[in-house]
Short mmCIF file of C-alpha atoms and ligand atoms in Angstrom, two decimals:
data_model
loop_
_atom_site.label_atom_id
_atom_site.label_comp_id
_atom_site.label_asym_id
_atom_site.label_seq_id
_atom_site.Cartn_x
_atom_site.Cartn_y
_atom_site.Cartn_z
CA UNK A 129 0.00 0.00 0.00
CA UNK A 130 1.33 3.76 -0.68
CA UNK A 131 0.86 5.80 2.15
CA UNK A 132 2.18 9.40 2.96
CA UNK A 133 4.55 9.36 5.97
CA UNK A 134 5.68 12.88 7.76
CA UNK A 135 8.32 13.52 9.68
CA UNK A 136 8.11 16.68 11.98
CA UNK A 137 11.89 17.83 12.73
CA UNK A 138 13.40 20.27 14.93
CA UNK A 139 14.26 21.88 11.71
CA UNK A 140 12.17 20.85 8.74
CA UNK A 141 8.60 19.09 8.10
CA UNK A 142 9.52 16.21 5.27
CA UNK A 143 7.08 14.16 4.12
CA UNK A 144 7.62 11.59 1.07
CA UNK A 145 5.01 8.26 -0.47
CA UNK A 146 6.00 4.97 1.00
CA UNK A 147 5.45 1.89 -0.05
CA UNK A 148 5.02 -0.15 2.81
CA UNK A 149 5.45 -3.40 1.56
CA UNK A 150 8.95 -2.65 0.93
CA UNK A 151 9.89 0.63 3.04
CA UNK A 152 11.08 2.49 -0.30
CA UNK A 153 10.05 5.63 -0.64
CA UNK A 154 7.89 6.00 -3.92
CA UNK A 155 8.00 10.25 -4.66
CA UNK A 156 10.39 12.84 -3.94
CA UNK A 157 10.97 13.78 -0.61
CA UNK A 158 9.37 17.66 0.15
CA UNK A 159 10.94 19.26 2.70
CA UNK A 160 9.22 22.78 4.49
CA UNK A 161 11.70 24.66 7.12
CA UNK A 162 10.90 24.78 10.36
CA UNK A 163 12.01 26.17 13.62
CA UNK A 164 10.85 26.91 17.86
CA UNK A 165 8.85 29.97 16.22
CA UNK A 166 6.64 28.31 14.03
CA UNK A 167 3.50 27.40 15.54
CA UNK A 168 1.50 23.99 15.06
CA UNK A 169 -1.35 25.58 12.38
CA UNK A 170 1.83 26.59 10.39
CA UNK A 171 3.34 23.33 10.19
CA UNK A 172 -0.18 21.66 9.74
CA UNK A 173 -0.21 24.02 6.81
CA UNK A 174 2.95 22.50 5.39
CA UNK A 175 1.69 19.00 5.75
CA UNK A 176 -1.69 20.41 4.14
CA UNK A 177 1.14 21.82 1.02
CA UNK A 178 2.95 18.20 0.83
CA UNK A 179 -0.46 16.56 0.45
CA UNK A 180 -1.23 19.25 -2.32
CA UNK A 181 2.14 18.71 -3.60
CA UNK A 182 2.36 15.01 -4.13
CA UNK A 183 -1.46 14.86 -5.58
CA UNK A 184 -2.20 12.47 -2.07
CA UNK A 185 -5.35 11.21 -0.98
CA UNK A 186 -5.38 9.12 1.21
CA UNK A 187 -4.29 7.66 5.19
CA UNK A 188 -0.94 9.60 6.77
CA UNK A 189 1.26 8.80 9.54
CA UNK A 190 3.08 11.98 10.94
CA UNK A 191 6.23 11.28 13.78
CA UNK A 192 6.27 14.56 16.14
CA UNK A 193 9.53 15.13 18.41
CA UNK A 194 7.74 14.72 21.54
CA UNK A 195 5.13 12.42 23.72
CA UNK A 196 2.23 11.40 21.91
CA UNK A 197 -0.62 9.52 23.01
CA UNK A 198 -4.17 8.90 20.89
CA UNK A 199 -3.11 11.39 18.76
CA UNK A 200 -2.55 14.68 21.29
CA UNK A 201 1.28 15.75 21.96
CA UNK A 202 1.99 16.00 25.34
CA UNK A 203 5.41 17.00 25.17
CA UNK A 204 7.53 19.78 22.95
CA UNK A 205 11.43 19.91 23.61
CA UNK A 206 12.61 21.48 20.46
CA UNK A 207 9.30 22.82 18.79
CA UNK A 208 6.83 25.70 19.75
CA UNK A 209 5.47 25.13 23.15
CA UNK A 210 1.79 25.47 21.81
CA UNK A 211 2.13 22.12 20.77
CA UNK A 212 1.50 20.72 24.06
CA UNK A 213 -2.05 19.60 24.56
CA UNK A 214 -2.83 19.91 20.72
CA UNK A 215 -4.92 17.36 19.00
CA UNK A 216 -2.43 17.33 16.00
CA UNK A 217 -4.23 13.83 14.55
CA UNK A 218 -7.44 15.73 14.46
CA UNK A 219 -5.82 18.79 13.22
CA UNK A 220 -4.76 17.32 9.80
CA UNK A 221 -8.13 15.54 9.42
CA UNK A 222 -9.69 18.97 9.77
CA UNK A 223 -7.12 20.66 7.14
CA UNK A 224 -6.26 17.65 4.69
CA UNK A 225 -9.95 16.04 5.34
CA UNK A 226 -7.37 12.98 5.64
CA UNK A 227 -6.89 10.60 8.00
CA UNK A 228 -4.12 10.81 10.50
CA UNK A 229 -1.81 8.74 12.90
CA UNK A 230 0.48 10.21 14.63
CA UNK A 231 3.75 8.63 16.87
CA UNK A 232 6.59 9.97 18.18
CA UNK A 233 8.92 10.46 15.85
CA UNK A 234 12.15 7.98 17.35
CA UNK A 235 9.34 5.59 17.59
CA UNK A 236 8.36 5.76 13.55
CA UNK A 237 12.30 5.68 12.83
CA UNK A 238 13.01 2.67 14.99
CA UNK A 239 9.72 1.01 13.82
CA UNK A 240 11.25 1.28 10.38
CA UNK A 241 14.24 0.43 11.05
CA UNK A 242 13.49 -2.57 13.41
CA UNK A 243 11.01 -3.68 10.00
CA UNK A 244 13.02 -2.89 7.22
CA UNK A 245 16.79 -2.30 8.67
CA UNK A 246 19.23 -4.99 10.03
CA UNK A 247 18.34 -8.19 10.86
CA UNK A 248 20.60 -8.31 13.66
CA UNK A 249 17.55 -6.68 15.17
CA UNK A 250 15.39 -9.33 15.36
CA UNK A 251 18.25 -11.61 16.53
CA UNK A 252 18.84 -9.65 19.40
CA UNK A 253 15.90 -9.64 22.95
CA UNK A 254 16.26 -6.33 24.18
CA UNK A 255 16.98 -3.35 21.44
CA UNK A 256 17.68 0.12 21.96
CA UNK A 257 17.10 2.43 18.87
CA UNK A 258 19.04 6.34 19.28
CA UNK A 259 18.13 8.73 16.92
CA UNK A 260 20.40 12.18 16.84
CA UNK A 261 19.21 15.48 14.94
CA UNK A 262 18.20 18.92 17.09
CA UNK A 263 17.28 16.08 20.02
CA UNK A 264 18.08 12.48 20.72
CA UNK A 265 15.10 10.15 20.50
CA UNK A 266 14.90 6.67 21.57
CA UNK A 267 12.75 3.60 20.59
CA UNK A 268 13.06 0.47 22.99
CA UNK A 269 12.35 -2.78 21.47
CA UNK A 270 11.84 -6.30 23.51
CA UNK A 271 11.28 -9.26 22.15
CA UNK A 272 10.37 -7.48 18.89
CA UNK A 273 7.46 -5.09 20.88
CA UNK A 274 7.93 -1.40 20.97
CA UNK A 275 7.68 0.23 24.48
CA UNK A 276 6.46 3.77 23.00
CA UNK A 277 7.04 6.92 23.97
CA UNK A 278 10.48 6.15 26.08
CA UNK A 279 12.18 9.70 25.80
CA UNK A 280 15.83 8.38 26.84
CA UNK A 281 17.29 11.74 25.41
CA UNK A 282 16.20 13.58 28.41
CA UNK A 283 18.27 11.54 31.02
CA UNK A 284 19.85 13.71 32.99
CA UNK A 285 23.73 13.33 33.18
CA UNK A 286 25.01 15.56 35.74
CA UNK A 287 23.70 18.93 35.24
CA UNK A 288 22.55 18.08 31.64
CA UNK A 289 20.24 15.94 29.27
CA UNK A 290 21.98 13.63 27.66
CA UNK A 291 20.48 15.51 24.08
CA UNK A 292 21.50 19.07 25.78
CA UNK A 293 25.46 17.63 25.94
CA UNK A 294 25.62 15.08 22.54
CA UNK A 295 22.94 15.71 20.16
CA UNK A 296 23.80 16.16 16.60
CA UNK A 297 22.56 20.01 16.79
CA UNK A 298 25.11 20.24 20.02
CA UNK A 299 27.77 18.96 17.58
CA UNK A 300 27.30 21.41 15.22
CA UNK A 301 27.03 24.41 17.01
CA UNK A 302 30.07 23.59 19.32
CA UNK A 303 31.88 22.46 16.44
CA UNK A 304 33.08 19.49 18.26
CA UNK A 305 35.24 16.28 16.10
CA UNK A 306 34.06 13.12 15.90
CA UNK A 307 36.56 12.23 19.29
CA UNK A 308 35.08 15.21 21.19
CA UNK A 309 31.50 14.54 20.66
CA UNK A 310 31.37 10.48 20.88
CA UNK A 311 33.23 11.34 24.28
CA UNK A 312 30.60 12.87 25.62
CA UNK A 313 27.62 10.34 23.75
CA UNK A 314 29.42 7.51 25.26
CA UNK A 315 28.59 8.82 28.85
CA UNK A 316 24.99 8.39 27.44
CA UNK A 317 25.20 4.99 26.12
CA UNK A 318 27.29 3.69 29.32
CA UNK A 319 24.58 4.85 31.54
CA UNK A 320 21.34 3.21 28.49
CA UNK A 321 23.71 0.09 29.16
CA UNK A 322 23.64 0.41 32.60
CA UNK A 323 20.12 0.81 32.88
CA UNK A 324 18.56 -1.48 30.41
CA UNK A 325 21.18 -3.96 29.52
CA UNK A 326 20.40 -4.05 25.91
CA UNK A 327 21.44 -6.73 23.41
CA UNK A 328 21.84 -4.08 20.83
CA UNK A 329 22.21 -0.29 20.12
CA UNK A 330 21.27 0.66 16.94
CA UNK A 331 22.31 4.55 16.12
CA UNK A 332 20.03 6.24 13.67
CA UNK A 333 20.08 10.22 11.72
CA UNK A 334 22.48 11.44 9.48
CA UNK A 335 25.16 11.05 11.95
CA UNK A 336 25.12 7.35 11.23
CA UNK A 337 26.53 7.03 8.27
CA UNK A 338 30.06 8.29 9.69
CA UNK A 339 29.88 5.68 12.18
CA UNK A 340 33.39 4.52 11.15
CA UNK A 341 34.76 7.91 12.35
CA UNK A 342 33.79 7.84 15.56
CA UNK A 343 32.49 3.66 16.61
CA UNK A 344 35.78 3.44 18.06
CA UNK A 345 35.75 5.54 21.18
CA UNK A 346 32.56 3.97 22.46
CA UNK A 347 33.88 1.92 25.73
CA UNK A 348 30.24 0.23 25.99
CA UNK A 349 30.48 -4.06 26.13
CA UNK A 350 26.94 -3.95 24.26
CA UNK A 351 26.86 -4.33 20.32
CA UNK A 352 26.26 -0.94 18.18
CA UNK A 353 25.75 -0.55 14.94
CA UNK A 354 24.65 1.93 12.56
CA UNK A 355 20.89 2.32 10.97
CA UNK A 356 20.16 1.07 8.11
CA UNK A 357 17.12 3.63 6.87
CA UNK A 358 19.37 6.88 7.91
CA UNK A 359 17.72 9.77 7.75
CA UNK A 360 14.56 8.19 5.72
CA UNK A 361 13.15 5.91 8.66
CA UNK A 362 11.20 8.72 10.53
CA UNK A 363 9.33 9.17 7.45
CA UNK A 364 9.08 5.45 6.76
CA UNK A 365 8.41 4.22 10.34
CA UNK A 366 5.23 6.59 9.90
CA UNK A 367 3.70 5.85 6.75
CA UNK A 368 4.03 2.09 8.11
CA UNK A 369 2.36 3.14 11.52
CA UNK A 370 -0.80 4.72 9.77
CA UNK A 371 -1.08 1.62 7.88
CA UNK A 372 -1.19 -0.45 10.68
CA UNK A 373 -3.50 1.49 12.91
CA UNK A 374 -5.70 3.03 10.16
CA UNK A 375 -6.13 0.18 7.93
C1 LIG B 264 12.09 14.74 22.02
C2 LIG B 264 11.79 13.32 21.59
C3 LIG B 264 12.31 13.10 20.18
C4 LIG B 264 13.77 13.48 20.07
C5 LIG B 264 14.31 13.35 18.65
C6 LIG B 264 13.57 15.01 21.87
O1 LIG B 264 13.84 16.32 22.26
O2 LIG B 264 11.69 14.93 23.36
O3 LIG B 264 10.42 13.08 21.62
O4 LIG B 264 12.11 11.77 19.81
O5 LIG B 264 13.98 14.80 20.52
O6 LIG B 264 13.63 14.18 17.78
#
């Protein structure tokens, strides 16, 4: 089935068709800017302009960077703090008169990836999905089931989140290397280990496909490897979701 996934970013709304027999992305990929100003009618407008754009009708699944639950966002890290408390599901049914399911986004990404990535994956009992862009979002899998909502980026280490101190965004804007930033990530990952004694990490965004220049000053016992889908599974992970629930 073809079904339009969204992904809501700290920085951009994308939104492509999916296939989700296959995961593959069947369209372009539309991208609208976005950033803590914009308010949620503005971004529901974009969505409303991808729909227009790619000639949809039909289901969508939407991942939002925060705590969702039957559709309303409860929390808003990196986005406009109206957010919180808004029915966004309901909102694009109102403005698309389509359909929606919404997730948070880490969960649509590890979803994905957990579907359509490595099959390590499903070899392993407990999983723990990381996904870095403005935040760090988690997805923790066991036995193959999805514990939703999980929010792992917020740990506090010392004085600060774990997504405040290692994000990707954090990266960037302190211009750290590869060896200065996968220092400070690796306090994050020994303390996941610590507390959930995964089987696997599995390291999703853009950041993971330069895993190679940085894998090595990890200290954790537990297995990590890079995501398959990359920066594609939040959009993926959705369009699958909506399929699942709407279908
Ligand atoms: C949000 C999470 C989200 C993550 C990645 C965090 O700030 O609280 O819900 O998954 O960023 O976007």
């Amino acid at each position: 089935m073809i079904v339009l996934g969204i992904d809501i970013g700290g920085s951009a709304t994308k939104g492509a068709l999916v296939d989700t027999e296959t995961g593959q992305l069947v369209s372009e990929r539309i991208r609208h800017k976005s950033d803590k100003s914009k308010k949620p009618k503005e971004i529901v407008k974009d969505i409303h302009k991808i729909v227009k754009e790619l000639n949809y009708n039909g289901i969508i699944g939407a991942g939002f960077p925060g705590i969702v639950k039957n559709g309303v966002i409860g929390t808003s890290a990196n986005l406009h703090k109206d957010w919180i408390g808004a029915n966004l599901a309901k909102m694009i049914e109102d403005e698309t008169g389509n359909k929606a399911f919404i997730l948070n986004d880490a969960d649509a990404a590890g979803l994905a990836e957990f579907r359509f990535g490595s099959e390590e994956a499903h070899k392993a009992n407990v999983v723990l999905f990381l996904t870095l862009g403005t935040g760090i979002g988690s997805a923790l899998f066991v036995e193959g089931k999805m514990l939703q909502n999980t929010e792992l980026g917020h740990l506090l280490l010392g004085k600060y989140e774990v997504e405040e101190h290692a994000s990707a965004a954090v990266k960037t804007r302190e211009k750290l290397t590869w060896k200065q930033w996968a220092e400070r990530f690796n306090e994050g990952l020994k303390m996941y280990e610590y507390l959930f004694s995964p089987d696997l990490f599995i390291l999703g965004g853009g950041i993971s496909s330069h895993f190679d220049e940085y894998s090595n000053y990890f200290t954790i016992k537990t297995k990590i490897i890079p995501a398959k889908l990359q920066n594609l599974a939040g959009i993926v992970g959705a369009a699958v979701a909506a399929q699942e629930k709407l279908q």
